[in-house]
Coordinates of C-alpha atoms in Angstrom, one line a residue:
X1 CA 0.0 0.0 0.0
X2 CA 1.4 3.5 -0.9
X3 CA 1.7 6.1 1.7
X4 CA 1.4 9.4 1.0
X5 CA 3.5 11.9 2.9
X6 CA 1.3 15.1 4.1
X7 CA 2.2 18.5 2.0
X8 CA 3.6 21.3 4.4
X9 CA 1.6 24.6 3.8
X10 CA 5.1 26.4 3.5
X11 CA 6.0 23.4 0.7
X12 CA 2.3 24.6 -1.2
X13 CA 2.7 28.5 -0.9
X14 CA 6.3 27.6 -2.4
X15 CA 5.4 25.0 -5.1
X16 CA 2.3 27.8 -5.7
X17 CA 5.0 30.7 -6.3
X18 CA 7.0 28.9 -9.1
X19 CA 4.1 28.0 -10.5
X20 CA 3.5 31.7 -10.9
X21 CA 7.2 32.6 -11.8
X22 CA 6.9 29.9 -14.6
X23 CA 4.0 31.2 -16.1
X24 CA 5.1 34.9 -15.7
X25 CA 8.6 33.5 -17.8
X26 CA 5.9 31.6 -20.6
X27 CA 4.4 35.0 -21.1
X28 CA 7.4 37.0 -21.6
X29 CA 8.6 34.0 -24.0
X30 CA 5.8 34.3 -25.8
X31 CA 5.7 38.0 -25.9
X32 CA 9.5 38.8 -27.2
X33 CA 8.6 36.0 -29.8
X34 CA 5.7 37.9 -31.3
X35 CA 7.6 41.1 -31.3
X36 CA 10.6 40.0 -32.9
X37 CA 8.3 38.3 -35.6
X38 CA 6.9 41.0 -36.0
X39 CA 9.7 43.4 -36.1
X40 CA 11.2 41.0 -38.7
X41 CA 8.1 40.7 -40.9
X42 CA 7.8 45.0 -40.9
X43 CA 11.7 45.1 -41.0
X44 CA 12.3 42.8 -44.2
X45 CA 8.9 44.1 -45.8
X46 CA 10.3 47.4 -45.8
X47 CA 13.6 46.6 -47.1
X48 CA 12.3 44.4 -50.1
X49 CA 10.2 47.9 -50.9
X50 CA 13.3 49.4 -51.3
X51 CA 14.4 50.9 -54.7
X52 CA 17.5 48.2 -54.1
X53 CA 15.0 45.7 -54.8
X54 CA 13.6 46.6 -58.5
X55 CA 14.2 45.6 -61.5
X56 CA 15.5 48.8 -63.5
X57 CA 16.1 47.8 -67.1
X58 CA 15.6 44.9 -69.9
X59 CA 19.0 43.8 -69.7
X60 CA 18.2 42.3 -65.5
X61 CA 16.0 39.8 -67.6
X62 CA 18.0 37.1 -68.7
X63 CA 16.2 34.9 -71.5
X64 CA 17.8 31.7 -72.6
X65 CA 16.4 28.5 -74.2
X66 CA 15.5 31.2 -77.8
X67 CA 16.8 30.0 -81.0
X68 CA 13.9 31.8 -83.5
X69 CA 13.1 34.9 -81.6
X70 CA 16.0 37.3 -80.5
X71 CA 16.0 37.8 -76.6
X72 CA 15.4 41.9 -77.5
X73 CA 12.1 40.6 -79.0
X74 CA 10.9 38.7 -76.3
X75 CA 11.5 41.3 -73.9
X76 CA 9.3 43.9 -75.6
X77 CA 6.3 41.7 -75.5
X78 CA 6.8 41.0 -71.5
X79 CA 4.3 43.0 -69.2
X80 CA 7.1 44.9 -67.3
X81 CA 7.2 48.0 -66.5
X82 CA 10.6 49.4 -65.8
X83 CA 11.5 50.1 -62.8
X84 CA 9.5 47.2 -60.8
X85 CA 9.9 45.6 -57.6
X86 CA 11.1 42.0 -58.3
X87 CA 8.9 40.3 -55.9
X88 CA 5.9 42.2 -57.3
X89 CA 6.7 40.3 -60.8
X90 CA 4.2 38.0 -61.4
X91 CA 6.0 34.8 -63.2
X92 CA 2.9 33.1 -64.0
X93 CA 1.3 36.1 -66.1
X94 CA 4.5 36.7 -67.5
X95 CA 4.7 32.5 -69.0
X96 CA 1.5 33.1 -70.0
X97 CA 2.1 36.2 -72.4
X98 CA 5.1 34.6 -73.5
X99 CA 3.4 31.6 -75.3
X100 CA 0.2 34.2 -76.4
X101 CA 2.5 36.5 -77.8
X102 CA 5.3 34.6 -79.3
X103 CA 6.2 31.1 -80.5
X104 CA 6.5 29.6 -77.3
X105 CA 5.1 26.3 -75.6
X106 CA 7.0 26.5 -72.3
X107 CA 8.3 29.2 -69.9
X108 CA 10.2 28.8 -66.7
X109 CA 10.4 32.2 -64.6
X110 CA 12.4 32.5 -61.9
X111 CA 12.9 35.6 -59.5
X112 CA 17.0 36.1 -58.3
X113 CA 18.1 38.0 -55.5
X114 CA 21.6 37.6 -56.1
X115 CA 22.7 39.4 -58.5
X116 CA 19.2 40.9 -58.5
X117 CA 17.5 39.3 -62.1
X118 CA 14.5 38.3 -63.5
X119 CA 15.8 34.4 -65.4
X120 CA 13.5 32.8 -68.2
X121 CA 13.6 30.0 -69.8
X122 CA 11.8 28.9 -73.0
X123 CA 11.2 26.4 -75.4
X124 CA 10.3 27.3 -78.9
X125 CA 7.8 26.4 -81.1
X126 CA 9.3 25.3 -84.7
X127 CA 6.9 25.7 -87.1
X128 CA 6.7 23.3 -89.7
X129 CA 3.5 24.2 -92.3
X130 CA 1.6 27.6 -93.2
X131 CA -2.1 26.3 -92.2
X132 CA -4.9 27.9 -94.1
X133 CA -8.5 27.2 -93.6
X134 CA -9.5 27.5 -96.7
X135 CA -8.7 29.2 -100.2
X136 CA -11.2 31.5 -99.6
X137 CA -10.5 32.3 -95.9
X138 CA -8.4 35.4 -94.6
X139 CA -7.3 33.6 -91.5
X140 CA -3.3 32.1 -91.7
X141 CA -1.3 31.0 -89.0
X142 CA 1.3 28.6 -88.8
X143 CA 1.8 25.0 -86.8
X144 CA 4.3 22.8 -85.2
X145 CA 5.3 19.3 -85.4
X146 CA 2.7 18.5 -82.8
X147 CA -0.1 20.6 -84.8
X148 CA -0.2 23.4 -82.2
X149 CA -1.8 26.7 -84.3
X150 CA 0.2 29.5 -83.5
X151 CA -1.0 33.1 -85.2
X152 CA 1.1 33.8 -87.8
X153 CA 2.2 37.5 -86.5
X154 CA 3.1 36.0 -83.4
X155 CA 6.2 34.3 -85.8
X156 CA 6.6 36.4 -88.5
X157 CA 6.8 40.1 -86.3
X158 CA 9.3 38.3 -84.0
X159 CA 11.6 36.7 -85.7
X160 CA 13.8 37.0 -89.3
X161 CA 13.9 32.9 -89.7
X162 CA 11.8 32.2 -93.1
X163 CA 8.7 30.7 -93.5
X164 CA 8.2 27.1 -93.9
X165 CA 7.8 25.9 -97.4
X166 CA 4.9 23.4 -96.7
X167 CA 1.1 24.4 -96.8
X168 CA -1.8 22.8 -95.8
X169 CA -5.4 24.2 -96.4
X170 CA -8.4 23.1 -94.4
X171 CA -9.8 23.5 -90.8
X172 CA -7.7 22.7 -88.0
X173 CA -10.0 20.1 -87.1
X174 CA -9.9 17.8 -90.0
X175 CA -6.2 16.9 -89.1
X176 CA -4.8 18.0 -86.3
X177 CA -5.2 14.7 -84.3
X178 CA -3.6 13.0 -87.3
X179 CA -0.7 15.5 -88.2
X180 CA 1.8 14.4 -85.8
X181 CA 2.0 11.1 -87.3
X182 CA 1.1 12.5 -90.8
X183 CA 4.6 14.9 -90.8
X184 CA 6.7 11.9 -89.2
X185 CA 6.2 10.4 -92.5
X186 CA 6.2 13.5 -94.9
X187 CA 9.5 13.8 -92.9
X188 CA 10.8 10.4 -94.3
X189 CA 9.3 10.5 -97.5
X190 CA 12.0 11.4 -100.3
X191 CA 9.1 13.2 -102.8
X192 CA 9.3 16.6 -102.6
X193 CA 5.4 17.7 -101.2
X194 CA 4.3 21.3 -101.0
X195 CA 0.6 21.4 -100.3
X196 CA -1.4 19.2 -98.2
X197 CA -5.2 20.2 -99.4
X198 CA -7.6 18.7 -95.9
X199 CA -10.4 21.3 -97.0
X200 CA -12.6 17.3 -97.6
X201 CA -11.7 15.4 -94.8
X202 CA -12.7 12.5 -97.3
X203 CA -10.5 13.1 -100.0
X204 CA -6.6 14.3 -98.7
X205 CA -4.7 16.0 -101.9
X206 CA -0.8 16.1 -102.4
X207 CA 0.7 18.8 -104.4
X208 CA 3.8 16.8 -105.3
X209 CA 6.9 17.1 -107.9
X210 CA 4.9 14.6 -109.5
X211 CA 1.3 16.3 -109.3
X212 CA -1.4 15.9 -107.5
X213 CA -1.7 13.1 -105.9
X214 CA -5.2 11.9 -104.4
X215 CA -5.5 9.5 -101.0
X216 CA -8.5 9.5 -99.9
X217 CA -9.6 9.4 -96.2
X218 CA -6.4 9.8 -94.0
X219 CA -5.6 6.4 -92.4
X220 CA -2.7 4.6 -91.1
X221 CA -1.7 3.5 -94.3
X222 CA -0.8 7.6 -95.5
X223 CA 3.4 6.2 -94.7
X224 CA 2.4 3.3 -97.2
X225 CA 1.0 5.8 -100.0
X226 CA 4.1 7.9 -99.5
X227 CA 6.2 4.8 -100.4
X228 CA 4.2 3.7 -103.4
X229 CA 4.7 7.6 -104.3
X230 CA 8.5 7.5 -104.1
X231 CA 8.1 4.2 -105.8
X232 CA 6.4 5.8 -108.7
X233 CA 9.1 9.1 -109.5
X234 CA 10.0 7.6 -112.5
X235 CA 6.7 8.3 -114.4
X236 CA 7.9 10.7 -116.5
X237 CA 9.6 8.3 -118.3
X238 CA 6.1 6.4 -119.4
X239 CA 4.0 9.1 -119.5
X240 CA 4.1 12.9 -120.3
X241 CA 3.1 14.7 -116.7
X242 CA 1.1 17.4 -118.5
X243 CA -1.6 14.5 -119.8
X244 CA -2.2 13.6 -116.1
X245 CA -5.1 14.4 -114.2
X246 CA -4.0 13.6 -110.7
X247 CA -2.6 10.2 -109.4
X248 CA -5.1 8.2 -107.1
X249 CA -3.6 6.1 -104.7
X250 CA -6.4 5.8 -102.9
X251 CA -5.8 2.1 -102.4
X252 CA -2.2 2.1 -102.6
X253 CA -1.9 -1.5 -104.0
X254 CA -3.9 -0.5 -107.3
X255 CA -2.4 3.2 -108.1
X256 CA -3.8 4.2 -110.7
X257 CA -3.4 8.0 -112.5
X258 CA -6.2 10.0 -113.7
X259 CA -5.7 11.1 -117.5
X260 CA -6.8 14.7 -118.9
X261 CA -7.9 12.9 -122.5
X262 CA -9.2 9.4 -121.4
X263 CA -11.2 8.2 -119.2
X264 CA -9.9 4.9 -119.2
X265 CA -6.8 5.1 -115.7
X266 CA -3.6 4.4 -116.6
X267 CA -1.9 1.9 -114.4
X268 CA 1.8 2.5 -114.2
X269 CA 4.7 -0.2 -114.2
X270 CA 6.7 0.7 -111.0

């Protein structure tokens, strides 16, 4: 059985006392800890207001990653204002007018305090084709490899590099979930191409070094009607080009070619 030893008033008045002096020490703690937050918060919020703190010119933005536009060019389109404080930059808005405004999928922005600077770094958009909607429409812009539309000021007043050679005219939405694939293999293909016409998503024209060249309906086998193409380069030799019509290789293992004064196909010997 425990026994418990009786408690001394004079032990209770003295166990009561630094129970006081403890919570009197508790407060005080917590009390210098608020105030030297506090002075540190008002302390380093004034001194990042500081003059010392802005960015002052273009050249504090450091752009790398840009091949097509010069880095002068892509600092006229940022939405600076010279001077401003750099922790008043807002690196999201400015990503975001980079790809709106210039030929740009990506941007990394990053705020530096030492040496004060603004860093970006992009990745380019490369366009491959002029995309029209249609012979009739007003409305050109350019796309990339991945068939991302990109307005065709946002290239042109930006950079000196020339435009792409290839066309395609059509809506965006009769090919672009095909043209990746589709410019893999225009890629590999040895004819030279120049216009892909998309304007009937049921019929796809070439404009090839041979003519044109009709494929139908866009389907996986558009690499195996390129091939049959290249296979086919030495037509001029059986046939004068300016009697053709347009080559059909809608099914690419009967090519056939369209003729201007019969209406019987000729079938080449390839």
């Amino acid at each position: 059985m425990t026994i418990i030893q009786p408690i001394s008033k004079q032990e209770l008045i003295e166990r009561r006392k630094q129970l006081r002096q403890r919570q009197r020490l508790k407060v005080l703690q917590t009390l210098w800890q608020t105030v030297a937050v506090g002075a540190i918060a008002y302390g380093g919020g004034w001194l990042l207001t500081q003059p010392n703190w802005a960015i002052r010119e273009p050249e504090q933005v450091v752009i790398t990653g840009n091949e097509l536009v010069t880095t002068e060019a892509l600092r006229e389109i940022l939405p600076i204002q010279y001077p401003q404080l750099v922790f008043r930059l807002q690196p999201d808005k400015i990503a975001q007018t980079l790809k709106a405004k210039g030929p740009v999928a990506q941007a990394r922005v990053t705020r530096q305090l030492f040496p004060l600077r603004l860093t970006i770094e992009v990745s380019e958009r490369f366009p491959v084709a002029i995309a029209i909607e249609s012979r009739q429409s007003q409305t050109v812009g350019l796309i990339d490899e991945q068939g991302i539309w990109m307005p065709m000021e946002n290239y042109t007043e930006l950079t000196s590099f020339p435009l792409p050679t290839l066309k395609i005219i059509g809506p965006l939405v009769h090919y672009q979930s095909y043209w990746p694939q589709a410019y893999t293999a225009l890629k590999e293909s040895p004819v030279q191409i120049t216009e892909l016409n998309w304007e009937d998503p049921k019929n796809l024209i070439l404009t090839t070094e041979l003519g044109q060249v009709h494929l139908g309906v866009y389907t996986p086998q558009f690499s195996k009607q390129l091939q049959v193409l290249d296979q086919m380069r030495q037509l001029p030799q059986q046939l004068d080009p300016r009697q053709m019509n347009y080559i059909d290789l809608r099914n690419p293992d009967a090519p056939s070619i369209e003729m201007k004064s019969s209406s019987t196909p000729f079938n080449p010997k390839f």
